[in-house]
């Protein structure tokens, strides 16, 4: 029976064989460790569905985690048993489920969005404009590469988005000229780095093995590259990654404060605004669904609850003329 360290090493190997995202890998390993520690470092082979149920119930009842957090921990443990230990757990019936709150997304008016954008400059301004103008998630924008821009078609390709899917979304015409200027500056820096023999952009693990030359090709460079090098999490070699998400989050949060916005807006708020403002402009909900990359139209329908003026677009009886 493999020891605790061997268990984590095998779990990591199984996840990398299946090309899990690095963030998913880290999250799953975190929950596997939490599960083992919760049961006093007992090996998972010696435990079963009742022990999984006890751990998940503890998360909901004692630690008050969210429904999505509890579900992530469940998926991690199912992966551990089914893929690593090759044990098929019976249906988990006695888990106390964390409550999933029904919250409406924060949506700013077009004027409020523009007031926030006016407080940004440089790459942060371009980044926020892509979040709002293309409906991108934070990490989708950070992971954009030069080859993903279809400027002549007014489109951009989102690679390996949520659910492992690619999609095409709109590239706003108003950012094309600033984007060309940004790319021109990046290309000058790119040429300087090549002459200096610096490492190229980080690549997905499979491409790093098969086509390492992609790292130093212009098309594979990030639109928002980091100014400094870092160590590749898979190979340990120096590489150039994209800007850290916290840098952009802090820039947007500072802009929200400067613009005097009272609502708790952030980077993801721009995506909510993109969807809501398109629906308000009369675009079909299926079109918006495709642009957002939602698998189910019911996910997109949440934005119909914040359309128009007032709740559900209803006019208050207090405002009716006698």
Coordinates of C-alpha atoms in Angstrom, one line a residue:
X1 CA 0.0 0.0 0.0
X2 CA 1.5 3.3 -1.0
X3 CA 2.3 5.8 1.9
X4 CA 0.9 9.2 2.2
X5 CA 3.5 10.9 0.1
X6 CA 3.1 8.1 -2.5
X7 CA -0.6 8.7 -2.5
X8 CA -0.2 12.4 -3.4
X9 CA 2.4 11.7 -6.0
X10 CA 0.2 9.1 -7.7
X11 CA -2.8 11.5 -7.6
X12 CA -0.7 14.2 -9.2
X13 CA 0.5 11.9 -11.9
X14 CA -3.1 10.7 -12.7
X15 CA -4.2 14.3 -12.9
X16 CA -1.4 15.3 -15.2
X17 CA -2.0 12.3 -17.4
X18 CA -5.6 13.6 -17.9
X19 CA -4.2 17.2 -18.5
X20 CA -6.0 18.8 -15.6
X21 CA -5.4 22.5 -15.2
X22 CA -2.7 23.3 -12.7
X23 CA -5.2 25.1 -10.5
X24 CA -7.5 22.1 -10.5
X25 CA -4.6 19.9 -9.6
X26 CA -3.7 22.0 -6.6
X27 CA -7.3 22.2 -5.4
X28 CA -7.8 18.5 -5.6
X29 CA -4.5 17.7 -3.8
X30 CA -5.6 20.3 -1.1
X31 CA -8.9 18.5 -0.5
X32 CA -7.3 15.0 -0.5
X33 CA -4.9 16.2 2.2
X34 CA -7.7 17.8 4.2
X35 CA -9.7 14.5 4.0
X36 CA -6.8 12.4 5.2
X37 CA -5.9 14.8 8.0
X38 CA -9.6 15.0 9.1
X39 CA -9.6 11.2 9.6
X40 CA -6.3 11.4 11.6
X41 CA -4.1 10.5 8.6
X42 CA -5.9 7.2 8.0
X43 CA -5.2 5.9 4.5
X44 CA -8.2 6.3 2.1
X45 CA -8.2 2.6 1.2
X46 CA -9.2 1.9 4.8
X47 CA -12.1 4.3 4.5
X48 CA -15.3 4.4 2.5
X49 CA -18.5 6.3 1.7
X50 CA -19.4 6.9 5.3
X51 CA -16.1 8.6 5.9
X52 CA -16.5 10.8 2.8
X53 CA -20.0 11.7 4.0
X54 CA -18.7 12.6 7.4
X55 CA -16.0 14.9 6.0
X56 CA -18.4 16.7 3.6
X57 CA -21.0 17.1 6.3
X58 CA -18.2 18.6 8.6
X59 CA -17.4 21.1 5.8
X60 CA -21.0 22.2 5.6
X61 CA -22.1 22.1 9.2
X62 CA -18.9 23.1 11.1
X63 CA -17.0 25.2 8.6
X64 CA -20.0 26.6 6.8
X65 CA -18.4 26.4 3.4
X66 CA -20.3 27.4 0.2
X67 CA -22.1 24.8 -1.9
X68 CA -19.5 25.2 -4.7
X69 CA -16.6 24.6 -2.2
X70 CA -18.3 21.5 -0.9
X71 CA -18.9 20.3 -4.4
X72 CA -15.3 20.8 -5.4
X73 CA -14.1 18.8 -2.4
X74 CA -16.6 16.0 -3.4
X75 CA -15.2 15.9 -6.9
X76 CA -11.7 15.7 -5.6
X77 CA -12.6 12.7 -3.4
X78 CA -14.5 11.0 -6.2
X79 CA -11.4 11.4 -8.4
X80 CA -9.2 9.9 -5.6
X81 CA -11.3 6.8 -5.2
X82 CA -12.3 6.2 -8.8
X83 CA -9.2 7.1 -10.7
X84 CA -6.3 6.8 -8.2
X85 CA -7.5 3.9 -5.9
X86 CA -9.8 2.4 -8.5
X87 CA -12.6 2.0 -5.9
X88 CA -16.1 2.9 -6.9
X89 CA -17.9 4.6 -4.0
X90 CA -21.7 3.9 -3.6
X91 CA -24.1 6.8 -3.8
X92 CA -23.5 9.3 -1.1
X93 CA -26.9 9.7 0.5
X94 CA -26.2 11.0 4.0
X95 CA -24.3 14.2 3.2
X96 CA -25.6 17.5 4.7
X97 CA -25.5 19.7 1.6
X98 CA -24.2 23.3 1.9
X99 CA -26.9 25.8 0.8
X100 CA -26.4 27.4 -2.5
X101 CA -27.5 31.1 -2.1
X102 CA -29.5 32.7 -4.8
X103 CA -27.8 35.9 -5.6
X104 CA -28.2 38.3 -8.5
X105 CA -25.0 39.5 -10.2
X106 CA -23.7 43.0 -9.6
X107 CA -24.4 44.9 -12.8
X108 CA -23.3 48.5 -13.4
X109 CA -25.0 50.9 -15.9
X110 CA -23.1 51.7 -19.1
X111 CA -22.2 55.2 -17.6
X112 CA -20.8 53.6 -14.5
X113 CA -18.7 51.1 -16.5
X114 CA -17.2 54.0 -18.5
X115 CA -16.5 55.9 -15.3
X116 CA -14.5 52.9 -14.0
X117 CA -12.7 52.5 -17.3
X118 CA -11.8 56.2 -17.3
X119 CA -9.8 55.6 -14.0
X120 CA -7.6 53.1 -15.7
X121 CA -4.6 53.4 -18.1
X122 CA -2.0 51.4 -19.8
X123 CA -2.4 47.6 -19.9
X124 CA -4.9 47.6 -17.1
X125 CA -7.2 49.9 -19.2
X126 CA -6.9 47.5 -22.2
X127 CA -7.5 44.5 -20.0
X128 CA -10.6 45.9 -18.5
X129 CA -12.0 46.9 -21.9
X130 CA -11.6 43.3 -23.1
X131 CA -13.4 42.0 -20.0
X132 CA -16.3 44.3 -20.7
X133 CA -16.2 44.5 -24.5
X134 CA -15.7 40.7 -25.1
X135 CA -17.3 39.2 -22.0
X136 CA -14.2 37.5 -20.8
X137 CA -13.5 35.9 -17.4
X138 CA -10.4 37.2 -15.6
X139 CA -8.2 34.2 -16.4
X140 CA -9.5 34.0 -20.0
X141 CA -8.2 37.5 -20.6
X142 CA -4.9 36.9 -18.9
X143 CA -4.3 33.7 -20.9
X144 CA -4.9 35.4 -24.3
X145 CA -2.0 35.0 -26.7
X146 CA -1.2 36.9 -29.9
X147 CA -2.4 34.1 -32.1
X148 CA -5.9 34.3 -30.4
X149 CA -6.6 37.7 -31.8
X150 CA -8.6 37.8 -35.1
X151 CA -8.4 41.5 -35.5
X152 CA -9.5 41.6 -39.2
X153 CA -12.6 39.5 -38.3
X154 CA -13.4 41.6 -35.1
X155 CA -13.2 38.5 -33.0
X156 CA -11.0 36.7 -30.6
X157 CA -10.7 33.0 -29.6
X158 CA -10.9 32.0 -26.0
X159 CA -8.8 28.8 -25.6
X160 CA -9.5 26.0 -23.1
X161 CA -12.1 28.0 -21.2
X162 CA -14.3 26.7 -18.4
X163 CA -15.2 23.1 -19.2
X164 CA -12.2 22.7 -21.5
X165 CA -14.0 24.3 -24.4
X166 CA -12.8 26.9 -27.0
X167 CA -15.2 29.6 -28.1
X168 CA -15.2 32.7 -30.3
X169 CA -16.4 36.1 -29.0
X170 CA -16.5 39.6 -30.3
X171 CA -13.5 41.9 -30.3
X172 CA -14.7 45.5 -29.8
X173 CA -13.7 47.9 -32.6
X174 CA -12.9 50.6 -30.1
X175 CA -9.9 48.7 -28.7
X176 CA -8.4 47.7 -32.1
X177 CA -6.2 50.7 -32.4
X178 CA -5.0 50.7 -28.8
X179 CA -4.5 47.0 -29.1
X180 CA -2.3 47.4 -32.2
X181 CA -0.2 50.0 -30.3
X182 CA 0.1 47.6 -27.4
X183 CA 1.1 44.7 -29.7
X184 CA 3.7 46.9 -31.4
X185 CA 5.4 47.6 -28.0
X186 CA 5.2 44.0 -27.0
X187 CA 6.9 43.0 -30.3
X188 CA 9.8 45.3 -29.8
X189 CA 10.3 43.8 -26.3
X190 CA 9.9 40.3 -27.8
X191 CA 12.7 40.9 -30.3
X192 CA 15.0 42.3 -27.6
X193 CA 14.3 39.2 -25.5
X194 CA 15.1 36.9 -28.4
X195 CA 18.4 38.7 -29.1
X196 CA 19.2 38.3 -25.4
X197 CA 18.4 34.6 -25.5
X198 CA 15.8 34.9 -22.8
X199 CA 13.2 32.0 -22.2
X200 CA 9.9 32.3 -24.1
X201 CA 6.3 32.1 -22.9
X202 CA 5.0 29.3 -20.7
X203 CA 3.2 26.6 -22.6
X204 CA 0.7 23.9 -21.6
X205 CA 2.6 20.8 -20.4
X206 CA 1.8 18.6 -23.5
X207 CA 3.0 21.4 -25.9
X208 CA 6.1 22.0 -23.8
X209 CA 7.1 18.4 -24.4
X210 CA 6.1 18.1 -28.1
X211 CA 6.7 21.6 -29.5
X212 CA 9.1 23.5 -27.1
X213 CA 10.0 25.9 -29.9
X214 CA 6.5 27.4 -29.7
X215 CA 7.6 29.2 -26.5
X216 CA 9.8 31.6 -28.6
X217 CA 7.4 32.2 -31.5
X218 CA 5.5 35.5 -31.6
X219 CA 2.1 34.0 -31.9
X220 CA 2.4 32.2 -28.6
X221 CA 3.3 35.2 -26.6
X222 CA 0.9 36.5 -24.0
X223 CA -1.0 39.7 -24.6
X224 CA -0.4 40.6 -21.0
X225 CA 3.0 39.1 -20.2
X226 CA 4.7 39.3 -16.8
X227 CA 7.7 41.7 -16.6
X228 CA 9.8 39.1 -14.8
X229 CA 10.6 35.4 -15.3
X230 CA 9.3 32.6 -13.1
X231 CA 9.8 28.9 -12.7
X232 CA 7.5 26.6 -14.8
X233 CA 5.4 24.5 -12.3
X234 CA 5.9 21.4 -14.4
X235 CA 9.5 21.5 -15.6
X236 CA 11.1 23.9 -13.1
X237 CA 12.7 25.8 -16.0
X238 CA 12.6 29.6 -16.2
X239 CA 9.7 30.9 -18.3
X240 CA 7.6 34.0 -18.9
X241 CA 4.1 33.7 -17.6
X242 CA 1.2 36.2 -17.9
X243 CA 0.6 39.0 -15.4
X244 CA -0.6 37.7 -12.0
X245 CA -4.3 38.0 -11.6
X246 CA -4.0 40.0 -8.3
X247 CA -2.3 42.8 -10.1
X248 CA -5.3 43.3 -12.4
X249 CA -7.8 42.8 -9.6
X250 CA -6.1 45.5 -7.5
X251 CA -6.1 47.9 -10.4
X252 CA -9.8 47.4 -11.2
X253 CA -10.8 47.6 -7.5
X254 CA -8.8 50.9 -7.2
X255 CA -10.6 52.3 -10.3
X256 CA -14.0 51.3 -8.8
X257 CA -13.2 53.3 -5.6
X258 CA -11.9 56.3 -7.6
X259 CA -15.1 56.3 -9.7
X260 CA -17.2 56.4 -6.6
X261 CA -19.1 53.2 -7.3
X262 CA -20.9 52.0 -4.1
X263 CA -21.6 48.4 -5.4
X264 CA -19.0 45.7 -4.7
X265 CA -17.7 45.6 -8.3
X266 CA -14.6 43.8 -9.6
X267 CA -13.1 42.2 -12.7
X268 CA -16.0 39.7 -13.1
X269 CA -18.5 42.5 -12.9
X270 CA -17.5 43.5 -16.4
X271 CA -18.6 40.1 -17.7
X272 CA -22.0 40.5 -16.0
X273 CA -22.3 44.0 -17.6
X274 CA -21.4 42.6 -21.0
X275 CA -24.2 40.1 -20.9
X276 CA -26.9 42.4 -19.4
X277 CA -26.2 45.3 -21.7
X278 CA -26.3 43.0 -24.8
X279 CA -29.7 41.7 -23.7
X280 CA -30.9 45.3 -23.0
X281 CA -29.8 46.2 -26.5
X282 CA -32.1 43.5 -27.9
X283 CA -29.7 40.6 -28.7
X284 CA -31.0 37.1 -28.5
X285 CA -30.3 35.2 -25.3
X286 CA -28.9 32.3 -27.3
X287 CA -26.4 34.6 -29.0
X288 CA -25.3 35.9 -25.6
X289 CA -25.1 32.3 -24.3
X290 CA -22.7 31.4 -27.1
X291 CA -20.5 34.5 -26.5
X292 CA -20.3 33.8 -22.8
X293 CA -19.6 30.1 -23.3
X294 CA -22.4 28.9 -21.1
X295 CA -23.3 25.2 -21.5
X296 CA -26.9 25.8 -20.4
X297 CA -29.1 28.8 -21.3
X298 CA -30.5 28.7 -17.8
X299 CA -27.1 30.1 -16.6
X300 CA -27.5 33.0 -19.0
X301 CA -31.1 33.6 -18.0
X302 CA -29.9 35.0 -14.6
X303 CA -29.2 38.3 -16.5
X304 CA -32.8 38.6 -17.4
X305 CA -33.6 39.4 -13.8
X306 CA -31.6 42.6 -13.8
X307 CA -32.8 43.9 -17.1
X308 CA -34.7 47.2 -17.6
X309 CA -35.6 49.7 -14.9
X310 CA -36.6 48.4 -11.5
X311 CA -37.2 44.7 -10.5
X312 CA -38.1 42.7 -13.6
X313 CA -38.7 45.9 -15.5
X314 CA -41.9 46.5 -13.5
X315 CA -43.1 50.1 -13.0
X316 CA -43.9 50.8 -9.4
X317 CA -47.6 51.7 -8.7
X318 CA -46.3 54.8 -6.8
X319 CA -45.0 56.2 -10.1
X320 CA -48.4 55.8 -11.9
X321 CA -50.2 58.9 -12.8
X322 CA -53.7 59.2 -11.2

